[in-house]
Amino acid sequence: MSDYIPFAAPCFDTAEEEAVLRVVRSGWVSTGAEAQSFEEEFAAYIGVAHAVALTSCTAALHVALKAYGIGPGDEVIVPTMTFVATATSVVHAGAAPVLADVGPEHLTFDPDQVKSLITERTKAVVPVHLFGRMAAMEPLRELCDSHGLTLLEDAAHTLPARDGDAVAGRAGDASAFSFFATKPITTAEGGMLCTDDARVADEARRWSLHGLSRGAVNRYRPGHSAAYDVDRPGHKYNMSDLAAALGRAQLAKAGRLHARRTAIAEVYLRELAGLDRLELPAADTATNRSSWYLFPVRVHGHRRDAFRQRLHALGVGTSVHFEPLHRFTWLRDHVVRTGQGFPVADAAADTLVSLPVFPAMDDAAVSRVVAAVRRAHDEAGR
Ligand SMILES: Cc1ncc(COP(=O)(O)O)c(C=O)c1O
């Protein structure tokens, strides 16, 4: 199956190879100058004052919540249609995630649902820019302002995305990005916390490195004091220079990677239009631009898993984003409230299939996906 089109693959070239070699040969591979440069470059790219490079988006969500002082007794509203880390990071902070159903079009937060779940315990709202399309931030901002809540963006799928004047990563009080292997840019594993608030960035840094007052690179430098203090039981979430070097090389071409994802999405939107049992995602508009991290289609009238199997047999890898959180055992047992239902997420969930949309796909691969989807769709209709 050498010509099998995987669901996703990273887009590396000599820039990433040279970046990794540079660090390997430098004599320092843990958090240091590369991580600092990546933070500065990323902050400038998003347009925020501070960026903290971490081992994952999960870590970024976790230390952001800690930095805002959110913990035991507090509630944080998250959508059910997301990856589990959006909710478990709240649990790691000691607080309680509260699941909200989503709106039918983009499957992102429905602000009325969010509003109905706010209690005196609520401390934060975490919108997920699902698939790369921004959640509607304006109503959420108003809700958070009027109730004194923190607005923390789960921006794992975006780089870049925008909705009018709202830019993913700087539309909330803080935001968390993912650099997991399949994400718009990757460091193999990694994440970034962004904020304009210097206090939040400092707190997050402390929480992410054992509560230490000074990182290793500053203690090991010739002539520098080895002394440090510990003012809290922190975690171990600092990004290595090796990962940061990969991130810098990826960030330098983020515009090109996004343009390619957008071009592939446009082909799918054009070539797959009009299939009666296939619902396509909404197209970009002049003001609302997706990162096209994912290209989710909804398959109606026949079994989603059989459709995926057929695509697999035709040489096309796919994935599913997401099984809603309220269906997982632990969340059902510990998070879902008695009588709580999620009809919109449930109606969409069993129909979703994510097609390959990674920038390394050439035009021939894109055409093969189109042909395979058309064939699987037609066969399933017989
Ligand atoms: C919406 C969302 N949030 C958070 C995460 C967690 O990202 P990471 O693997 O970098 O911790 C993911 C990962 O896929 C995700 O899809």
Short mmCIF file of C-alpha atoms and ligand atoms in Angstrom, two decimals:
data_model
loop_
_atom_site.label_atom_id
_atom_site.label_comp_id
_atom_site.label_asym_id
_atom_site.label_seq_id
_atom_site.Cartn_x
_atom_site.Cartn_y
_atom_site.Cartn_z
CA MET A 1 0.00 0.00 0.00
CA SER A 2 2.86 2.38 -0.82
CA ASP A 3 0.52 4.83 -2.52
CA TYR A 4 -1.85 4.84 0.43
CA ILE A 5 -2.82 8.43 1.33
CA PRO A 6 -2.61 8.70 5.10
CA PHE A 7 -5.06 10.81 7.05
CA ALA A 8 -2.26 13.18 8.05
CA ALA A 9 1.52 13.56 7.75
CA PRO A 10 3.96 16.31 8.78
CA CYS A 11 5.43 18.63 6.16
CA PHE A 12 9.18 18.69 6.81
CA ASP A 13 12.09 19.53 4.52
CA THR A 14 15.74 20.48 4.92
CA ALA A 15 14.77 23.49 7.08
CA GLU A 16 13.60 21.19 9.89
CA GLU A 17 16.57 18.83 9.40
CA GLU A 18 19.02 21.72 9.65
CA ALA A 19 17.23 23.19 12.67
CA VAL A 20 17.41 19.92 14.59
CA LEU A 21 21.08 19.40 13.64
CA ARG A 22 21.89 22.94 14.77
CA VAL A 23 20.58 22.15 18.24
CA VAL A 24 22.06 18.67 18.41
CA ARG A 25 25.49 20.17 17.67
CA SER A 26 25.11 23.16 19.99
CA GLY A 27 25.80 21.37 23.26
CA TRP A 28 22.41 22.32 24.77
CA VAL A 29 19.19 20.52 23.88
CA SER A 30 16.84 21.31 26.77
CA THR A 31 14.99 24.62 27.25
CA GLY A 32 17.21 27.53 26.26
CA ALA A 33 17.83 30.05 23.50
CA GLU A 34 15.80 28.18 20.83
CA ALA A 35 12.74 27.95 23.08
CA GLN A 36 13.04 31.63 23.90
CA SER A 37 13.31 32.58 20.22
CA PHE A 38 10.33 30.34 19.37
CA GLU A 39 8.30 32.07 22.09
CA GLU A 40 9.20 35.52 20.76
CA GLU A 41 8.50 34.59 17.14
CA PHE A 42 5.22 32.88 18.02
CA ALA A 43 4.03 35.82 20.16
CA ALA A 44 4.78 38.17 17.25
CA TYR A 45 2.97 35.87 14.78
CA ILE A 46 -0.21 35.73 16.90
CA GLY A 47 0.05 39.34 18.03
CA VAL A 48 0.23 38.80 21.80
CA ALA A 49 2.69 40.13 24.36
CA HIS A 50 3.70 36.75 25.87
CA ALA A 51 4.06 33.17 24.70
CA VAL A 52 5.21 30.27 26.90
CA ALA A 53 6.52 27.17 25.08
CA LEU A 54 5.37 23.92 26.68
CA THR A 55 5.26 20.18 26.10
CA SER A 56 1.63 20.14 24.89
CA CYS A 57 -1.60 22.07 24.50
CA THR A 58 -2.91 20.04 27.43
CA ALA A 59 -0.09 21.45 29.57
CA ALA A 60 -0.84 24.96 28.31
CA LEU A 61 -4.53 24.66 29.27
CA HIS A 62 -3.55 23.22 32.65
CA VAL A 63 -1.04 25.91 33.64
CA ALA A 64 -3.28 28.66 32.24
CA LEU A 65 -6.06 27.56 34.59
CA LYS A 66 -3.56 27.40 37.48
CA ALA A 67 -2.26 30.86 36.57
CA TYR A 68 -5.80 32.24 36.83
CA GLY A 69 -6.10 30.65 40.28
CA ILE A 70 -8.78 28.18 39.14
CA GLY A 71 -8.97 25.05 41.28
CA PRO A 72 -11.07 23.05 43.73
CA GLY A 73 -14.66 24.22 44.04
CA ASP A 74 -14.56 26.03 40.67
CA GLU A 75 -16.40 25.14 37.47
CA VAL A 76 -15.15 25.59 33.91
CA ILE A 77 -17.50 25.31 30.92
CA VAL A 78 -16.14 23.31 27.95
CA PRO A 79 -17.88 21.96 24.83
CA THR A 80 -18.70 18.26 24.60
CA MET A 81 -17.51 18.28 20.98
CA THR A 82 -13.73 18.38 21.49
CA PHE A 83 -10.74 16.25 22.35
CA VAL A 84 -10.75 14.99 25.92
CA ALA A 85 -7.78 17.18 26.96
CA THR A 86 -10.00 20.28 26.97
CA ALA A 87 -11.91 18.76 29.90
CA THR A 88 -9.18 16.74 31.63
CA SER A 89 -6.91 19.80 31.92
CA VAL A 90 -9.69 21.31 34.06
CA VAL A 91 -9.70 18.17 36.21
CA HIS A 92 -5.89 18.32 36.53
CA ALA A 93 -6.27 21.89 37.85
CA GLY A 94 -8.61 20.51 40.55
CA ALA A 95 -11.73 22.18 39.12
CA ALA A 96 -14.89 20.64 37.62
CA PRO A 97 -15.50 20.67 33.86
CA VAL A 98 -19.10 21.39 32.88
CA LEU A 99 -20.03 20.10 29.41
CA ALA A 100 -22.06 22.25 27.02
CA ASP A 101 -23.80 21.15 23.83
CA VAL A 102 -22.77 22.95 20.63
CA GLY A 103 -24.39 24.83 17.76
CA PRO A 104 -25.48 22.77 14.71
CA GLU A 105 -23.47 24.45 11.96
CA HIS A 106 -19.88 24.60 13.16
CA LEU A 107 -20.29 22.37 16.24
CA THR A 108 -18.62 25.09 18.34
CA PHE A 109 -20.08 26.64 21.52
CA ASP A 110 -23.71 27.76 21.44
CA PRO A 111 -23.54 30.93 23.61
CA ASP A 112 -27.11 30.37 24.92
CA GLN A 113 -26.11 26.91 26.15
CA VAL A 114 -23.02 28.36 27.82
CA LYS A 115 -25.11 31.06 29.48
CA SER A 116 -27.57 28.51 30.85
CA LEU A 117 -24.71 26.63 32.58
CA ILE A 118 -23.16 29.59 34.41
CA THR A 119 -23.42 29.36 38.20
CA GLU A 120 -21.75 31.23 41.05
CA ARG A 121 -18.99 28.58 40.88
CA THR A 122 -18.18 29.18 37.22
CA LYS A 123 -14.72 30.73 36.76
CA ALA A 124 -13.85 30.19 33.11
CA VAL A 125 -15.22 29.36 29.67
CA VAL A 126 -13.06 27.42 27.19
CA PRO A 127 -14.20 27.74 23.56
CA VAL A 128 -12.67 25.26 21.10
CA HIS A 129 -12.08 26.53 17.57
CA LEU A 130 -13.18 23.15 16.25
CA PHE A 131 -11.61 21.84 13.02
CA GLY A 132 -9.91 25.26 12.63
CA ARG A 133 -13.06 27.41 12.43
CA MET A 134 -13.29 29.99 15.21
CA ALA A 135 -16.03 29.78 17.80
CA ALA A 136 -18.16 32.96 17.89
CA MET A 137 -16.09 34.98 20.36
CA GLU A 138 -18.09 38.18 20.67
CA PRO A 139 -21.07 36.74 22.59
CA LEU A 140 -18.70 34.68 24.74
CA ARG A 141 -16.64 37.79 25.51
CA GLU A 142 -19.80 39.61 26.58
CA LEU A 143 -20.90 36.70 28.77
CA CYS A 144 -17.47 36.45 30.40
CA ASP A 145 -17.24 40.19 30.98
CA SER A 146 -20.70 40.40 32.52
CA HIS A 147 -20.04 37.43 34.86
CA GLY A 148 -16.36 38.12 35.62
CA LEU A 149 -15.13 34.91 33.94
CA THR A 150 -11.85 34.05 32.26
CA LEU A 151 -12.11 33.34 28.52
CA LEU A 152 -9.47 30.73 27.65
CA GLU A 153 -9.27 29.70 23.98
CA ASP A 154 -8.48 26.10 23.10
CA ALA A 155 -6.69 27.06 19.88
CA ALA A 156 -5.25 23.57 19.28
CA HIS A 157 -6.71 23.46 15.75
CA THR A 158 -5.91 26.97 14.60
CA LEU A 159 -2.84 28.48 13.03
CA PRO A 160 -4.02 30.69 11.69
CA ALA A 161 -7.75 31.41 11.83
CA ARG A 162 -9.81 34.58 12.05
CA ASP A 163 -13.40 35.78 12.19
CA GLY A 164 -13.67 39.44 11.29
CA ASP A 165 -11.44 41.31 13.72
CA ALA A 166 -11.13 38.30 16.01
CA VAL A 167 -7.86 36.40 15.57
CA ALA A 168 -7.54 32.91 17.06
CA GLY A 169 -5.08 33.04 19.92
CA ARG A 170 -5.68 36.63 20.88
CA ALA A 171 -9.46 36.79 21.08
CA GLY A 172 -9.60 35.56 24.69
CA ASP A 173 -7.71 36.33 27.89
CA ALA A 174 -5.29 33.53 27.07
CA SER A 175 -5.02 30.76 24.48
CA ALA A 176 -3.47 27.32 24.15
CA PHE A 177 -2.02 25.95 20.89
CA SER A 178 -1.01 22.38 20.05
CA PHE A 179 2.02 21.28 18.05
CA PHE A 180 1.09 17.57 18.06
CA ALA A 181 2.29 15.62 15.01
CA THR A 182 -0.81 16.26 12.85
CA LYS A 183 -1.41 19.90 13.82
CA PRO A 184 -1.06 22.95 11.47
CA ILE A 185 2.55 23.27 12.66
CA THR A 186 4.30 20.57 14.67
CA THR A 187 7.18 20.10 17.09
CA ALA A 188 6.36 16.35 17.27
CA GLU A 189 4.76 17.07 20.66
CA GLY A 190 4.41 20.58 22.04
CA GLY A 191 2.17 23.48 22.89
CA MET A 192 2.14 27.23 23.49
CA LEU A 193 0.32 29.42 25.95
CA CYS A 194 -0.36 32.95 24.68
CA THR A 195 -1.55 35.96 26.66
CA ASP A 196 -1.16 39.71 26.94
CA ASP A 197 -1.07 39.42 30.73
CA ALA A 198 2.50 39.37 32.08
CA ARG A 199 1.35 38.04 35.46
CA VAL A 200 -0.43 35.08 33.84
CA ALA A 201 2.61 34.30 31.69
CA ASP A 202 4.94 34.42 34.75
CA GLU A 203 2.62 32.25 36.81
CA ALA A 204 2.29 29.74 33.97
CA ARG A 205 6.08 29.59 33.65
CA ARG A 206 6.44 28.84 37.35
CA TRP A 207 3.74 26.17 37.25
CA SER A 208 5.34 24.58 34.19
CA LEU A 209 8.81 24.15 35.71
CA HIS A 210 8.57 22.68 39.21
CA GLY A 211 7.77 26.08 40.72
CA LEU A 212 11.43 27.01 40.22
CA SER A 213 12.48 30.64 40.32
CA ARG A 214 15.10 30.05 37.57
CA GLY A 215 15.33 27.59 34.68
CA ALA A 216 18.29 25.23 34.17
CA VAL A 217 19.93 27.11 31.30
CA ASN A 218 20.46 30.14 33.56
CA ARG A 219 21.85 28.05 36.41
CA TYR A 220 24.30 26.06 34.27
CA ARG A 221 25.84 29.02 32.48
CA PRO A 222 29.48 29.59 33.40
CA GLY A 223 29.75 32.04 36.26
CA HIS A 224 26.02 31.93 37.09
CA SER A 225 24.68 31.04 40.52
CA ALA A 226 23.23 27.53 40.88
CA ALA A 227 20.75 28.79 43.48
CA TYR A 228 16.98 28.76 43.01
CA ASP A 229 13.86 28.80 45.12
CA VAL A 230 10.67 26.71 44.86
CA ASP A 231 7.47 28.52 45.74
CA ARG A 232 4.86 25.90 44.69
CA PRO A 233 4.63 22.21 43.70
CA GLY A 234 4.97 22.82 39.98
CA HIS A 235 4.78 20.46 37.01
CA LYS A 236 7.36 19.59 34.33
CA TYR A 237 6.07 21.02 31.08
CA ASN A 238 8.97 23.02 29.58
CA MET A 239 9.63 22.67 25.83
CA SER A 240 13.11 21.47 24.80
CA ASP A 241 15.28 23.45 22.40
CA LEU A 242 15.15 20.43 20.08
CA ALA A 243 11.37 20.74 19.79
CA ALA A 244 11.53 24.54 19.64
CA ALA A 245 13.94 24.42 16.69
CA LEU A 246 11.42 22.29 14.79
CA GLY A 247 8.70 24.76 15.76
CA ARG A 248 10.68 27.75 14.51
CA ALA A 249 11.27 26.10 11.13
CA GLN A 250 7.55 25.23 10.90
CA LEU A 251 6.41 28.69 11.98
CA ALA A 252 8.59 30.28 9.30
CA LYS A 253 6.48 28.51 6.67
CA ALA A 254 3.13 28.61 8.47
CA GLY A 255 1.71 30.91 5.78
CA ARG A 256 2.61 28.47 3.00
CA LEU A 257 1.27 25.49 4.98
CA HIS A 258 -2.01 27.29 5.57
CA ALA A 259 -2.32 28.33 1.92
CA ARG A 260 -1.91 24.70 0.85
CA ARG A 261 -4.50 23.44 3.36
CA THR A 262 -6.90 26.13 2.12
CA ALA A 263 -6.29 25.20 -1.52
CA ILE A 264 -6.99 21.51 -0.83
CA ALA A 265 -10.16 22.41 1.09
CA GLU A 266 -11.32 24.54 -1.86
CA VAL A 267 -10.87 21.59 -4.25
CA TYR A 268 -12.93 19.34 -1.95
CA LEU A 269 -15.65 22.00 -1.57
CA ARG A 270 -15.87 22.35 -5.34
CA GLU A 271 -15.46 18.74 -6.44
CA LEU A 272 -17.58 17.10 -3.74
CA ALA A 273 -20.46 19.58 -3.92
CA GLY A 274 -23.88 18.20 -4.78
CA LEU A 275 -23.46 14.64 -3.46
CA ASP A 276 -26.84 14.08 -1.85
CA ARG A 277 -25.70 12.14 1.22
CA LEU A 278 -22.53 14.06 1.92
CA GLU A 279 -22.65 17.31 3.89
CA LEU A 280 -19.59 19.50 3.45
CA PRO A 281 -18.19 21.97 5.98
CA ALA A 282 -18.94 25.66 5.49
CA ALA A 283 -16.60 27.45 3.10
CA ASP A 284 -14.43 30.40 4.12
CA THR A 285 -15.95 33.82 3.62
CA ALA A 286 -14.10 37.08 2.99
CA THR A 287 -13.93 37.66 6.76
CA ASN A 288 -14.15 34.20 8.32
CA ARG A 289 -11.12 32.05 7.57
CA SER A 290 -10.52 28.53 8.86
CA SER A 291 -7.07 27.09 9.44
CA TRP A 292 -8.42 24.00 7.62
CA TYR A 293 -6.65 21.82 10.18
CA LEU A 294 -9.41 19.34 9.44
CA PHE A 295 -11.87 18.80 6.62
CA PRO A 296 -14.87 17.15 8.31
CA VAL A 297 -17.68 15.79 6.14
CA ARG A 298 -20.95 14.45 7.49
CA VAL A 299 -22.12 11.21 5.94
CA HIS A 300 -25.89 10.81 5.87
CA GLY A 301 -28.06 7.84 4.98
CA HIS A 302 -25.47 5.09 5.37
CA ARG A 303 -23.12 3.88 8.03
CA ARG A 304 -20.19 6.16 8.71
CA ASP A 305 -17.83 3.33 9.63
CA ALA A 306 -18.62 1.37 6.47
CA PHE A 307 -17.93 4.54 4.45
CA ARG A 308 -14.55 4.92 6.19
CA GLN A 309 -13.75 1.24 5.56
CA ARG A 310 -14.50 1.68 1.87
CA LEU A 311 -12.23 4.73 1.67
CA HIS A 312 -9.52 2.75 3.42
CA ALA A 313 -9.90 -0.03 0.84
CA LEU A 314 -9.61 2.61 -1.89
CA GLY A 315 -6.32 3.81 -0.37
CA VAL A 316 -7.49 6.84 1.58
CA GLY A 317 -6.93 7.24 5.31
CA THR A 318 -9.54 9.09 7.35
CA SER A 319 -10.19 9.88 10.98
CA VAL A 320 -13.07 10.83 13.29
CA HIS A 321 -13.25 14.14 15.17
CA PHE A 322 -14.69 13.68 17.70
CA GLU A 323 -16.56 11.23 19.79
CA PRO A 324 -18.35 13.74 22.08
CA LEU A 325 -16.98 13.76 25.60
CA HIS A 326 -20.28 12.91 27.30
CA ARG A 327 -20.14 9.43 25.75
CA PHE A 328 -16.86 8.41 27.40
CA THR A 329 -17.09 6.28 30.53
CA TRP A 330 -15.22 8.55 32.92
CA LEU A 331 -16.98 11.72 31.80
CA ARG A 332 -20.38 10.02 31.81
CA ASP A 333 -19.72 8.86 35.37
CA HIS A 334 -18.09 12.01 36.77
CA VAL A 335 -18.94 15.04 34.64
CA VAL A 336 -22.32 14.70 32.90
CA ARG A 337 -25.13 16.00 35.10
CA THR A 338 -28.28 14.02 35.78
CA GLY A 339 -30.76 14.61 32.98
CA GLN A 340 -28.26 16.51 30.84
CA GLY A 341 -28.59 15.88 27.11
CA PHE A 342 -26.47 16.84 24.10
CA PRO A 343 -28.83 16.45 21.13
CA VAL A 344 -26.84 18.57 18.65
CA ALA A 345 -23.52 16.82 19.31
CA ASP A 346 -25.24 13.43 19.27
CA ALA A 347 -26.94 14.12 15.94
CA ALA A 348 -23.62 15.05 14.32
CA ALA A 349 -21.25 12.67 16.03
CA ASP A 350 -22.01 9.42 14.23
CA THR A 351 -21.86 11.08 10.81
CA LEU A 352 -18.45 12.78 11.01
CA VAL A 353 -15.49 11.71 8.88
CA SER A 354 -12.29 13.76 8.55
CA LEU A 355 -10.68 13.60 5.10
CA PRO A 356 -6.92 14.07 4.55
CA VAL A 357 -6.06 17.76 4.14
CA PHE A 358 -2.36 17.96 5.03
CA PRO A 359 -0.08 20.36 3.10
CA ALA A 360 2.30 17.66 1.84
CA MET A 361 -0.49 16.17 -0.34
CA ASP A 362 0.15 16.81 -4.02
CA ASP A 363 -2.60 17.54 -6.55
CA ALA A 364 -2.73 13.91 -7.68
CA ALA A 365 -3.39 12.77 -4.09
CA VAL A 366 -6.15 15.37 -3.71
CA SER A 367 -7.78 14.12 -6.94
CA ARG A 368 -7.56 10.53 -5.73
CA VAL A 369 -9.33 11.46 -2.49
CA VAL A 370 -12.08 13.19 -4.48
CA ALA A 371 -12.53 10.14 -6.73
CA ALA A 372 -12.54 7.73 -3.77
CA VAL A 373 -15.10 9.76 -1.82
CA ARG A 374 -17.37 9.98 -4.87
CA ARG A 375 -17.08 6.23 -5.44
CA ALA A 376 -17.69 5.30 -1.79
CA HIS A 377 -20.67 7.66 -1.73
CA ASP A 378 -22.20 6.21 -4.91
CA GLU A 379 -21.64 2.57 -3.90
CA ALA A 380 -23.17 3.12 -0.48
CA GLY A 381 -26.27 4.57 -2.15
CA ARG A 382 -26.98 1.45 -4.21
C1 LIG B 1 -9.27 20.55 20.64
C2 LIG B 1 -8.02 20.00 21.25
N1 LIG B 1 -7.60 20.49 22.43
C3 LIG B 1 -6.48 20.03 23.01
C4 LIG B 1 -5.72 19.05 22.44
C5 LIG B 1 -4.50 18.55 23.15
O1 LIG B 1 -3.34 18.86 22.43
P1 LIG B 1 -1.95 18.21 22.88
O2 LIG B 1 -1.88 16.84 22.30
O3 LIG B 1 -0.91 19.12 22.30
O4 LIG B 1 -1.93 18.21 24.37
C6 LIG B 1 -6.11 18.50 21.21
C7 LIG B 1 -5.30 17.45 20.58
O5 LIG B 1 -5.59 16.87 19.60
C8 LIG B 1 -7.30 18.98 20.61
O6 LIG B 1 -7.73 18.48 19.44
#
